[in-house]
């Protein structure tokens, strides 16, 4: 058993925020029917390199455990099929440009009356209300307008975009949470509802203590490189063979750090004795720490500091991270068999439930791989009708794997 067993999700999303959301739902047992354009499919099927036997690594990374139904719902016969699928669904997720589905009669307000139990989730750049509601959302744009880029990068250099699409991913996570909450409410009331997720809202909610600085002190936090605005030393520093992260979170850890590194006098220096003092005088403190840390390798410092209770770590590349025995033990690196790409490694399920865990069952689908099975089993369409619809371009049927 998985938490969302028996829940059918109509996934009308593409690229990242929506597919990430529906992947999380699929991992937890939902049957996710990914509606894609015949012939081309999700935009990310063409994003690369790298490709694995013609399959985009980008697409493979966020579409496991789903069934692909290639359907042109702008064509009247395709629209009729879509409406029948909506009637069978518990959840509909979409991340079209704001107003796109409303313009063709598929917005929440237009179908909620006919399907009152439907949970309808819309992921947009700026949400369904407010003066910017019609503006499209792109990850880099939202990272910029949401303040994240103003906080990321060197203090004396350009702002940086985070190395992963955090605006898309956080919106997808909040969407999955919102859908789960709406389904819980439906169990109590029998009624679905609208889940309105804005990427800008999602990014703003990540500001947490940085927003607290602005609200409390009335000053705008700025880029500080890898320093922390309220904790010191909390930074990246050079060891003999690479970069080390040091995260001294309290005065006890600071005194231990000074002992282990041979900097005991600094623990008693009034400029550094308390965290507030260290933050204030960090410009004086950092060179003193940096000089000592450069004398040993990252591993030597980690082996000395971590057992003593001082948080630190090496800055690792993905080649190190994705072969980490800890992640392997936690089943965060998994392999699935794809019919054309062969064995494909994917990330695992981060939420570990003791009694009803999620799991990675199936590889990301080929375009239209499940069209025939879904339309036959759910809607009763006979093979000859599907053949006609395929010939007219209304649906897409994937060839057998051996012919791909």
PDB file of N, CA and C in Angstrom, residues 58-150:
ATOM      1  N   UNK A  58      17.019  15.211 -19.299  1.00  0.00           N
ATOM      2  CA  UNK A  58      16.183  16.154 -18.552  1.00  0.00           C
ATOM      3  C   UNK A  58      14.799  15.546 -18.324  1.00  0.00           C
ATOM      4  N   UNK A  59      14.175  15.053 -19.405  1.00  0.00           N
ATOM      5  CA  UNK A  59      12.851  14.448 -19.286  1.00  0.00           C
ATOM      6  C   UNK A  59      12.894  13.243 -18.356  1.00  0.00           C
ATOM      7  N   UNK A  60      13.913  12.412 -18.498  1.00  0.00           N
ATOM      8  CA  UNK A  60      14.013  11.211 -17.677  1.00  0.00           C
ATOM      9  C   UNK A  60      14.106  11.530 -16.187  1.00  0.00           C
ATOM     10  N   UNK A  61      14.618  12.711 -15.859  1.00  0.00           N
ATOM     11  CA  UNK A  61      14.868  13.033 -14.453  1.00  0.00           C
ATOM     12  C   UNK A  61      13.610  13.340 -13.656  1.00  0.00           C
ATOM     13  N   UNK A  62      12.475  13.675 -14.318  1.00  0.00           N
ATOM     14  CA  UNK A  62      11.300  14.119 -13.553  1.00  0.00           C
ATOM     15  C   UNK A  62       9.991  13.478 -14.021  1.00  0.00           C
ATOM     16  N   UNK A  63      10.064  12.349 -14.706  1.00  0.00           N
ATOM     17  CA  UNK A  63       8.823  11.773 -15.242  1.00  0.00           C
ATOM     18  C   UNK A  63       8.669  10.280 -14.987  1.00  0.00           C
ATOM     19  N   UNK A  64       9.351   9.753 -14.005  1.00  0.00           N
ATOM     20  CA  UNK A  64       9.203   8.330 -13.692  1.00  0.00           C
ATOM     21  C   UNK A  64       7.805   8.043 -13.146  1.00  0.00           C
ATOM     22  N   UNK A  65       7.447   6.777 -13.168  1.00  0.00           N
ATOM     23  CA  UNK A  65       6.196   6.278 -12.561  1.00  0.00           C
ATOM     24  C   UNK A  65       4.934   6.821 -13.221  1.00  0.00           C
ATOM     25  N   UNK A  66       5.039   7.372 -14.441  1.00  0.00           N
ATOM     26  CA  UNK A  66       3.879   7.957 -15.111  1.00  0.00           C
ATOM     27  C   UNK A  66       3.515   7.165 -16.362  1.00  0.00           C
ATOM     28  N   UNK A  67       2.304   7.394 -16.854  1.00  0.00           N
ATOM     29  CA  UNK A  67       1.841   6.809 -18.107  1.00  0.00           C
ATOM     30  C   UNK A  67       1.637   7.942 -19.110  1.00  0.00           C
ATOM     31  N   UNK A  68       2.204   7.792 -20.295  1.00  0.00           N
ATOM     32  CA  UNK A  68       2.102   8.830 -21.318  1.00  0.00           C
ATOM     33  C   UNK A  68       0.924   8.563 -22.244  1.00  0.00           C
ATOM     34  N   UNK A  69       0.036   9.554 -22.340  1.00  0.00           N
ATOM     35  CA  UNK A  69      -1.107   9.507 -23.255  1.00  0.00           C
ATOM     36  C   UNK A  69      -0.947  10.667 -24.236  1.00  0.00           C
ATOM     37  N   UNK A  70      -0.670  10.371 -25.483  1.00  0.00           N
ATOM     38  CA  UNK A  70      -0.495  11.411 -26.499  1.00  0.00           C
ATOM     39  C   UNK A  70      -1.864  11.767 -27.068  1.00  0.00           C
ATOM     40  N   UNK A  71      -2.274  13.024 -26.850  1.00  0.00           N
ATOM     41  CA  UNK A  71      -3.650  13.418 -27.174  1.00  0.00           C
ATOM     42  C   UNK A  71      -3.699  14.883 -27.574  1.00  0.00           C
ATOM     43  N   UNK A  72      -4.279  15.158 -28.723  1.00  0.00           N
ATOM     44  CA  UNK A  72      -4.502  16.534 -29.171  1.00  0.00           C
ATOM     45  C   UNK A  72      -5.898  16.954 -28.720  1.00  0.00           C
ATOM     46  N   UNK A  73      -5.982  17.619 -27.569  1.00  0.00           N
ATOM     47  CA  UNK A  73      -7.302  17.969 -27.036  1.00  0.00           C
ATOM     48  C   UNK A  73      -7.843  19.268 -27.613  1.00  0.00           C
ATOM     49  N   UNK A  74      -7.113  19.878 -28.552  1.00  0.00           N
ATOM     50  CA  UNK A  74      -7.678  21.026 -29.270  1.00  0.00           C
ATOM     51  C   UNK A  74      -8.568  20.570 -30.424  1.00  0.00           C
ATOM     52  N   UNK A  75      -8.401  19.334 -30.828  1.00  0.00           N
ATOM     53  CA  UNK A  75      -9.255  18.740 -31.868  1.00  0.00           C
ATOM     54  C   UNK A  75     -10.525  18.226 -31.199  1.00  0.00           C
ATOM     55  N   UNK A  76     -11.698  18.404 -31.782  1.00  0.00           N
ATOM     56  CA  UNK A  76     -12.946  18.054 -31.105  1.00  0.00           C
ATOM     57  C   UNK A  76     -12.998  16.622 -30.569  1.00  0.00           C
ATOM     58  N   UNK A  77     -12.517  15.654 -31.360  1.00  0.00           N
ATOM     59  CA  UNK A  77     -12.554  14.275 -30.863  1.00  0.00           C
ATOM     60  C   UNK A  77     -11.578  14.085 -29.696  1.00  0.00           C
ATOM     61  N   UNK A  78     -10.437  14.763 -29.779  1.00  0.00           N
ATOM     62  CA  UNK A  78      -9.491  14.713 -28.674  1.00  0.00           C
ATOM     63  C   UNK A  78     -10.042  15.392 -27.436  1.00  0.00           C
ATOM     64  N   UNK A  79     -10.759  16.483 -27.649  1.00  0.00           N
ATOM     65  CA  UNK A  79     -11.384  17.182 -26.521  1.00  0.00           C
ATOM     66  C   UNK A  79     -12.417  16.284 -25.839  1.00  0.00           C
ATOM     67  N   UNK A  80     -13.173  15.557 -26.617  1.00  0.00           N
ATOM     68  CA  UNK A  80     -14.166  14.656 -26.039  1.00  0.00           C
ATOM     69  C   UNK A  80     -13.496  13.571 -25.200  1.00  0.00           C
ATOM     70  N   UNK A  81     -12.368  13.060 -25.682  1.00  0.00           N
ATOM     71  CA  UNK A  81     -11.631  12.050 -24.919  1.00  0.00           C
ATOM     72  C   UNK A  81     -11.101  12.658 -23.623  1.00  0.00           C
ATOM     73  N   UNK A  82     -10.553  13.861 -23.716  1.00  0.00           N
ATOM     74  CA  UNK A  82     -10.035  14.518 -22.513  1.00  0.00           C
ATOM     75  C   UNK A  82     -11.136  14.708 -21.479  1.00  0.00           C
ATOM     76  N   UNK A  83     -12.309  15.133 -21.918  1.00  0.00           N
ATOM     77  CA  UNK A  83     -13.393  15.356 -20.968  1.00  0.00           C
ATOM     78  C   UNK A  83     -13.820  14.050 -20.290  1.00  0.00           C
ATOM     79  N   UNK A  84     -13.737  12.948 -21.012  1.00  0.00           N
ATOM     80  CA  UNK A  84     -14.048  11.661 -20.396  1.00  0.00           C
ATOM     81  C   UNK A  84     -12.969  11.274 -19.382  1.00  0.00           C
ATOM     82  N   UNK A  85     -11.717  11.623 -19.673  1.00  0.00           N
ATOM     83  CA  UNK A  85     -10.643  11.351 -18.722  1.00  0.00           C
ATOM     84  C   UNK A  85     -10.781  12.221 -17.469  1.00  0.00           C
ATOM     85  N   UNK A  86     -11.176  13.481 -17.655  1.00  0.00           N
ATOM     86  CA  UNK A  86     -11.394  14.357 -16.507  1.00  0.00           C
ATOM     87  C   UNK A  86     -12.458  13.763 -15.587  1.00  0.00           C
ATOM     88  N   UNK A  87     -13.492  13.193 -16.179  1.00  0.00           N
ATOM     89  CA  UNK A  87     -14.568  12.604 -15.379  1.00  0.00           C
ATOM     90  C   UNK A  87     -14.075  11.426 -14.550  1.00  0.00           C
ATOM     91  N   UNK A  88     -12.972  10.780 -14.969  1.00  0.00           N
ATOM     92  CA  UNK A  88     -12.441   9.636 -14.241  1.00  0.00           C
ATOM     93  C   UNK A  88     -11.344  10.037 -13.263  1.00  0.00           C
ATOM     94  N   UNK A  89     -10.934  11.297 -13.278  1.00  0.00           N
ATOM     95  CA  UNK A  89      -9.783  11.733 -12.488  1.00  0.00           C
ATOM     96  C   UNK A  89     -10.198  12.262 -11.116  1.00  0.00           C
ATOM     97  N   UNK A  90      -9.280  12.148 -10.177  1.00  0.00           N
ATOM     98  CA  UNK A  90      -9.426  12.769  -8.859  1.00  0.00           C
ATOM     99  C   UNK A  90      -8.748  14.127  -8.819  1.00  0.00           C
ATOM    100  N   UNK A  91      -7.680  14.246  -9.608  1.00  0.00           N
ATOM    101  CA  UNK A  91      -6.846  15.452  -9.584  1.00  0.00           C
ATOM    102  C   UNK A  91      -6.509  15.831 -11.009  1.00  0.00           C
ATOM    103  N   UNK A  92      -6.533  17.132 -11.302  1.00  0.00           N
ATOM    104  CA  UNK A  92      -6.019  17.672 -12.557  1.00  0.00           C
ATOM    105  C   UNK A  92      -4.945  18.687 -12.208  1.00  0.00           C
ATOM    106  N   UNK A  93      -3.791  18.548 -12.832  1.00  0.00           N
ATOM    107  CA  UNK A  93      -2.689  19.489 -12.605  1.00  0.00           C
ATOM    108  C   UNK A  93      -2.310  20.112 -13.939  1.00  0.00           C
ATOM    109  N   UNK A  94      -2.199  21.442 -13.964  1.00  0.00           N
ATOM    110  CA  UNK A  94      -1.813  22.130 -15.207  1.00  0.00           C
ATOM    111  C   UNK A  94      -0.874  23.277 -14.884  1.00  0.00           C
ATOM    112  N   UNK A  95       0.032  23.556 -15.817  1.00  0.00           N
ATOM    113  CA  UNK A  95       0.900  24.727 -15.673  1.00  0.00           C
ATOM    114  C   UNK A  95       1.021  25.490 -16.990  1.00  0.00           C
ATOM    115  N   UNK A  96      -0.115  25.612 -17.675  1.00  0.00           N
ATOM    116  CA  UNK A  96      -0.166  26.397 -18.903  1.00  0.00           C
ATOM    117  C   UNK A  96      -0.024  27.882 -18.591  1.00  0.00           C
ATOM    118  N   UNK A  97       0.278  28.649 -19.626  1.00  0.00           N
ATOM    119  CA  UNK A  97       0.267  30.107 -19.504  1.00  0.00           C
ATOM    120  C   UNK A  97      -1.075  30.533 -18.926  1.00  0.00           C
ATOM    121  N   UNK A  98      -1.070  31.472 -17.974  1.00  0.00           N
ATOM    122  CA  UNK A  98      -2.336  31.883 -17.344  1.00  0.00           C
ATOM    123  C   UNK A  98      -3.412  32.230 -18.368  1.00  0.00           C
ATOM    124  N   UNK A  99      -4.589  31.654 -18.175  1.00  0.00           N
ATOM    125  CA  UNK A  99      -5.728  31.934 -19.038  1.00  0.00           C
ATOM    126  C   UNK A  99      -5.885  30.999 -20.213  1.00  0.00           C
ATOM    127  N   UNK A 100      -4.844  30.170 -20.496  1.00  0.00           N
ATOM    128  CA  UNK A 100      -4.900  29.299 -21.681  1.00  0.00           C
ATOM    129  C   UNK A 100      -6.065  28.319 -21.601  1.00  0.00           C
ATOM    130  N   UNK A 101      -6.192  27.629 -20.496  1.00  0.00           N
ATOM    131  CA  UNK A 101      -7.264  26.639 -20.381  1.00  0.00           C
ATOM    132  C   UNK A 101      -8.622  27.301 -20.187  1.00  0.00           C
ATOM    133  N   UNK A 102      -8.658  28.448 -19.528  1.00  0.00           N
ATOM    134  CA  UNK A 102      -9.930  29.175 -19.405  1.00  0.00           C
ATOM    135  C   UNK A 102     -10.474  29.535 -20.781  1.00  0.00           C
ATOM    136  N   UNK A 103      -9.572  29.898 -21.692  1.00  0.00           N
ATOM    137  CA  UNK A 103      -9.992  30.339 -23.032  1.00  0.00           C
ATOM    138  C   UNK A 103     -10.640  29.221 -23.825  1.00  0.00           C
ATOM    139  N   UNK A 104     -10.363  27.967 -23.458  1.00  0.00           N
ATOM    140  CA  UNK A 104     -10.975  26.853 -24.201  1.00  0.00           C
ATOM    141  C   UNK A 104     -11.946  26.058 -23.316  1.00  0.00           C
ATOM    142  N   UNK A 105     -12.387  26.693 -22.234  1.00  0.00           N
ATOM    143  CA  UNK A 105     -13.427  26.088 -21.406  1.00  0.00           C
ATOM    144  C   UNK A 105     -12.966  25.009 -20.458  1.00  0.00           C
ATOM    145  N   UNK A 106     -11.668  25.001 -20.130  1.00  0.00           N
ATOM    146  CA  UNK A 106     -11.143  23.966 -19.246  1.00  0.00           C
ATOM    147  C   UNK A 106     -10.564  24.533 -17.955  1.00  0.00           C
ATOM    148  N   UNK A 107     -10.882  25.786 -17.637  1.00  0.00           N
ATOM    149  CA  UNK A 107     -10.455  26.357 -16.369  1.00  0.00           C
ATOM    150  C   UNK A 107     -11.251  25.771 -15.207  1.00  0.00           C
ATOM    151  N   UNK A 108     -10.737  25.977 -14.001  1.00  0.00           N
ATOM    152  CA  UNK A 108     -11.396  25.392 -12.832  1.00  0.00           C
ATOM    153  C   UNK A 108     -12.837  25.865 -12.703  1.00  0.00           C
ATOM    154  N   UNK A 109     -13.062  27.149 -12.868  1.00  0.00           N
ATOM    155  CA  UNK A 109     -14.413  27.675 -12.727  1.00  0.00           C
ATOM    156  C   UNK A 109     -15.390  27.101 -13.725  1.00  0.00           C
ATOM    157  N   UNK A 110     -14.866  26.626 -14.858  1.00  0.00           N
ATOM    158  CA  UNK A 110     -15.734  26.103 -15.917  1.00  0.00           C
ATOM    159  C   UNK A 110     -16.050  24.620 -15.756  1.00  0.00           C
ATOM    160  N   UNK A 111     -15.224  23.893 -15.029  1.00  0.00           N
ATOM    161  CA  UNK A 111     -15.481  22.451 -14.918  1.00  0.00           C
ATOM    162  C   UNK A 111     -15.781  22.002 -13.487  1.00  0.00           C
ATOM    163  N   UNK A 112     -15.625  22.895 -12.514  1.00  0.00           N
ATOM    164  CA  UNK A 112     -15.846  22.484 -11.119  1.00  0.00           C
ATOM    165  C   UNK A 112     -17.294  22.090 -10.870  1.00  0.00           C
ATOM    166  N   UNK A 113     -18.228  22.797 -11.505  1.00  0.00           N
ATOM    167  CA  UNK A 113     -19.635  22.468 -11.285  1.00  0.00           C
ATOM    168  C   UNK A 113     -19.991  21.077 -11.770  1.00  0.00           C
ATOM    169  N   UNK A 114     -19.378  20.676 -12.864  1.00  0.00           N
ATOM    170  CA  UNK A 114     -19.648  19.355 -13.434  1.00  0.00           C
ATOM    171  C   UNK A 114     -18.899  18.255 -12.687  1.00  0.00           C
ATOM    172  N   UNK A 115     -17.760  18.628 -12.079  1.00  0.00           N
ATOM    173  CA  UNK A 115     -16.930  17.644 -11.374  1.00  0.00           C
ATOM    174  C   UNK A 115     -16.584  18.182  -9.983  1.00  0.00           C
ATOM    175  N   UNK A 116     -17.541  18.197  -9.078  1.00  0.00           N
ATOM    176  CA  UNK A 116     -17.327  18.846  -7.777  1.00  0.00           C
ATOM    177  C   UNK A 116     -16.290  18.167  -6.900  1.00  0.00           C
ATOM    178  N   UNK A 117     -15.960  16.910  -7.158  1.00  0.00           N
ATOM    179  CA  UNK A 117     -14.953  16.223  -6.348  1.00  0.00           C
ATOM    180  C   UNK A 117     -13.531  16.416  -6.884  1.00  0.00           C
ATOM    181  N   UNK A 118     -13.411  17.062  -8.011  1.00  0.00           N
ATOM    182  CA  UNK A 118     -12.102  17.212  -8.635  1.00  0.00           C
ATOM    183  C   UNK A 118     -11.236  18.208  -7.869  1.00  0.00           C
ATOM    184  N   UNK A 119     -10.017  17.803  -7.575  1.00  0.00           N
ATOM    185  CA  UNK A 119      -9.006  18.722  -7.057  1.00  0.00           C
ATOM    186  C   UNK A 119      -8.235  19.244  -8.269  1.00  0.00           C
ATOM    187  N   UNK A 120      -8.273  20.543  -8.461  1.00  0.00           N
ATOM    188  CA  UNK A 120      -7.708  21.168  -9.667  1.00  0.00           C
ATOM    189  C   UNK A 120      -6.550  22.063  -9.227  1.00  0.00           C
ATOM    190  N   UNK A 121      -5.343  21.715  -9.661  1.00  0.00           N
ATOM    191  CA  UNK A 121      -4.155  22.470  -9.269  1.00  0.00           C
ATOM    192  C   UNK A 121      -3.586  23.207 -10.467  1.00  0.00           C
ATOM    193  N   UNK A 122      -3.399  24.508 -10.292  1.00  0.00           N
ATOM    194  CA  UNK A 122      -2.806  25.343 -11.334  1.00  0.00           C
ATOM    195  C   UNK A 122      -1.495  25.921 -10.810  1.00  0.00           C
ATOM    196  N   UNK A 123      -0.411  25.685 -11.546  1.00  0.00           N
ATOM    197  CA  UNK A 123       0.900  26.240 -11.199  1.00  0.00           C
ATOM    198  C   UNK A 123       1.244  27.303 -12.234  1.00  0.00           C
ATOM    199  N   UNK A 124       1.397  28.528 -11.788  1.00  0.00           N
ATOM    200  CA  UNK A 124       1.735  29.630 -12.687  1.00  0.00           C
ATOM    201  C   UNK A 124       2.893  30.428 -12.101  1.00  0.00           C
ATOM    202  N   UNK A 125       3.401  31.354 -12.880  1.00  0.00           N
ATOM    203  CA  UNK A 125       4.527  32.147 -12.404  1.00  0.00           C
ATOM    204  C   UNK A 125       4.187  33.031 -11.229  1.00  0.00           C
ATOM    205  N   UNK A 126       3.004  33.668 -11.283  1.00  0.00           N
ATOM    206  CA  UNK A 126       2.688  34.695 -10.292  1.00  0.00           C
ATOM    207  C   UNK A 126       1.360  34.462  -9.595  1.00  0.00           C
ATOM    208  N   UNK A 127       0.741  33.300  -9.804  1.00  0.00           N
ATOM    209  CA  UNK A 127      -0.507  32.989  -9.124  1.00  0.00           C
ATOM    210  C   UNK A 127      -1.724  33.441  -9.910  1.00  0.00           C
ATOM    211  N   UNK A 128      -2.892  33.036  -9.431  1.00  0.00           N
ATOM    212  CA  UNK A 128      -4.143  33.291 -10.151  1.00  0.00           C
ATOM    213  C   UNK A 128      -4.748  34.648  -9.850  1.00  0.00           C
ATOM    214  N   UNK A 129      -4.194  35.377  -8.896  1.00  0.00           N
ATOM    215  CA  UNK A 129      -4.708  36.698  -8.546  1.00  0.00           C
ATOM    216  C   UNK A 129      -3.558  37.702  -8.532  1.00  0.00           C
ATOM    217  N   UNK A 130      -3.897  38.976  -8.386  1.00  0.00           N
ATOM    218  CA  UNK A 130      -2.875  40.004  -8.310  1.00  0.00           C
ATOM    219  C   UNK A 130      -2.565  40.630  -9.656  1.00  0.00           C
ATOM    220  N   UNK A 131      -1.870  41.767  -9.645  1.00  0.00           N
ATOM    221  CA  UNK A 131      -1.643  42.521 -10.887  1.00  0.00           C
ATOM    222  C   UNK A 131      -0.750  41.812 -11.896  1.00  0.00           C
ATOM    223  N   UNK A 132       0.052  40.841 -11.470  1.00  0.00           N
ATOM    224  CA  UNK A 132       0.950  40.143 -12.396  1.00  0.00           C
ATOM    225  C   UNK A 132       0.435  38.758 -12.773  1.00  0.00           C
ATOM    226  N   UNK A 133      -0.832  38.478 -12.504  1.00  0.00           N
ATOM    227  CA  UNK A 133      -1.346  37.119 -12.682  1.00  0.00           C
ATOM    228  C   UNK A 133      -1.261  36.619 -14.126  1.00  0.00           C
ATOM    229  N   UNK A 134      -1.244  37.527 -15.093  1.00  0.00           N
ATOM    230  CA  UNK A 134      -1.210  37.093 -16.495  1.00  0.00           C
ATOM    231  C   UNK A 134       0.214  36.941 -17.027  1.00  0.00           C
ATOM    232  N   UNK A 135       1.203  37.248 -16.216  1.00  0.00           N
ATOM    233  CA  UNK A 135       2.585  37.204 -16.681  1.00  0.00           C
ATOM    234  C   UNK A 135       3.113  35.765 -16.619  1.00  0.00           C
ATOM    235  N   UNK A 136       3.759  35.288 -17.662  1.00  0.00           N
ATOM    236  CA  UNK A 136       4.300  33.920 -17.626  1.00  0.00           C
ATOM    237  C   UNK A 136       5.463  33.825 -16.642  1.00  0.00           C
ATOM    238  N   UNK A 137       5.688  32.619 -16.149  1.00  0.00           N
ATOM    239  CA  UNK A 137       6.746  32.405 -15.173  1.00  0.00           C
ATOM    240  C   UNK A 137       7.874  31.565 -15.730  1.00  0.00           C
ATOM    241  N   UNK A 138       9.094  32.014 -15.527  1.00  0.00           N
ATOM    242  CA  UNK A 138      10.290  31.255 -15.882  1.00  0.00           C
ATOM    243  C   UNK A 138      11.198  31.249 -14.662  1.00  0.00           C
ATOM    244  N   UNK A 139      11.882  30.133 -14.454  1.00  0.00           N
ATOM    245  CA  UNK A 139      12.642  29.978 -13.216  1.00  0.00           C
ATOM    246  C   UNK A 139      13.615  31.129 -12.964  1.00  0.00           C
ATOM    247  N   UNK A 140      14.421  31.475 -13.948  1.00  0.00           N
ATOM    248  CA  UNK A 140      15.409  32.535 -13.746  1.00  0.00           C
ATOM    249  C   UNK A 140      14.740  33.868 -13.448  1.00  0.00           C
ATOM    250  N   UNK A 141      13.618  34.131 -14.125  1.00  0.00           N
ATOM    251  CA  UNK A 141      12.886  35.376 -13.888  1.00  0.00           C
ATOM    252  C   UNK A 141      12.379  35.436 -12.447  1.00  0.00           C
ATOM    253  N   UNK A 142      11.828  34.329 -11.981  1.00  0.00           N
ATOM    254  CA  UNK A 142      11.264  34.317 -10.629  1.00  0.00           C
ATOM    255  C   UNK A 142      12.361  34.322  -9.575  1.00  0.00           C
ATOM    256  N   UNK A 143      13.480  33.635  -9.843  1.00  0.00           N
ATOM    257  CA  UNK A 143      14.601  33.743  -8.901  1.00  0.00           C
ATOM    258  C   UNK A 143      15.047  35.190  -8.762  1.00  0.00           C
ATOM    259  N   UNK A 144      15.031  35.918  -9.882  1.00  0.00           N
ATOM    260  CA  UNK A 144      15.434  37.326  -9.848  1.00  0.00           C
ATOM    261  C   UNK A 144      14.395  38.178  -9.129  1.00  0.00           C
ATOM    262  N   UNK A 145      13.141  38.052  -9.525  1.00  0.00           N
ATOM    263  CA  UNK A 145      12.112  38.924  -8.960  1.00  0.00           C
ATOM    264  C   UNK A 145      11.713  38.506  -7.552  1.00  0.00           C
ATOM    265  N   UNK A 146      12.021  37.250  -7.174  1.00  0.00           N
ATOM    266  CA  UNK A 146      11.719  36.792  -5.829  1.00  0.00           C
ATOM    267  C   UNK A 146      12.802  37.074  -4.812  1.00  0.00           C
ATOM    268  N   UNK A 147      13.886  37.708  -5.237  1.00  0.00           N
ATOM    269  CA  UNK A 147      14.918  38.111  -4.290  1.00  0.00           C
ATOM    270  C   UNK A 147      16.052  37.129  -4.100  1.00  0.00           C
ATOM    271  N   UNK A 148      15.917  35.900  -4.597  1.00  0.00           N
ATOM    272  CA  UNK A 148      16.968  34.912  -4.347  1.00  0.00           C
ATOM    273  C   UNK A 148      18.299  35.323  -4.969  1.00  0.00           C
ATOM    274  N   UNK A 149      18.247  35.879  -6.171  1.00  0.00           N
ATOM    275  CA  UNK A 149      19.497  36.240  -6.828  1.00  0.00           C
ATOM    276  C   UNK A 149      20.180  37.406  -6.126  1.00  0.00           C
ATOM    277  N   UNK A 150      19.407  38.258  -5.484  1.00  0.00           N
ATOM    278  CA  UNK A 150      20.022  39.368  -4.754  1.00  0.00           C
ATOM    279  C   UNK A 150      20.811  38.887  -3.544  1.00  0.00           C
TER     280      UNK A 150
END
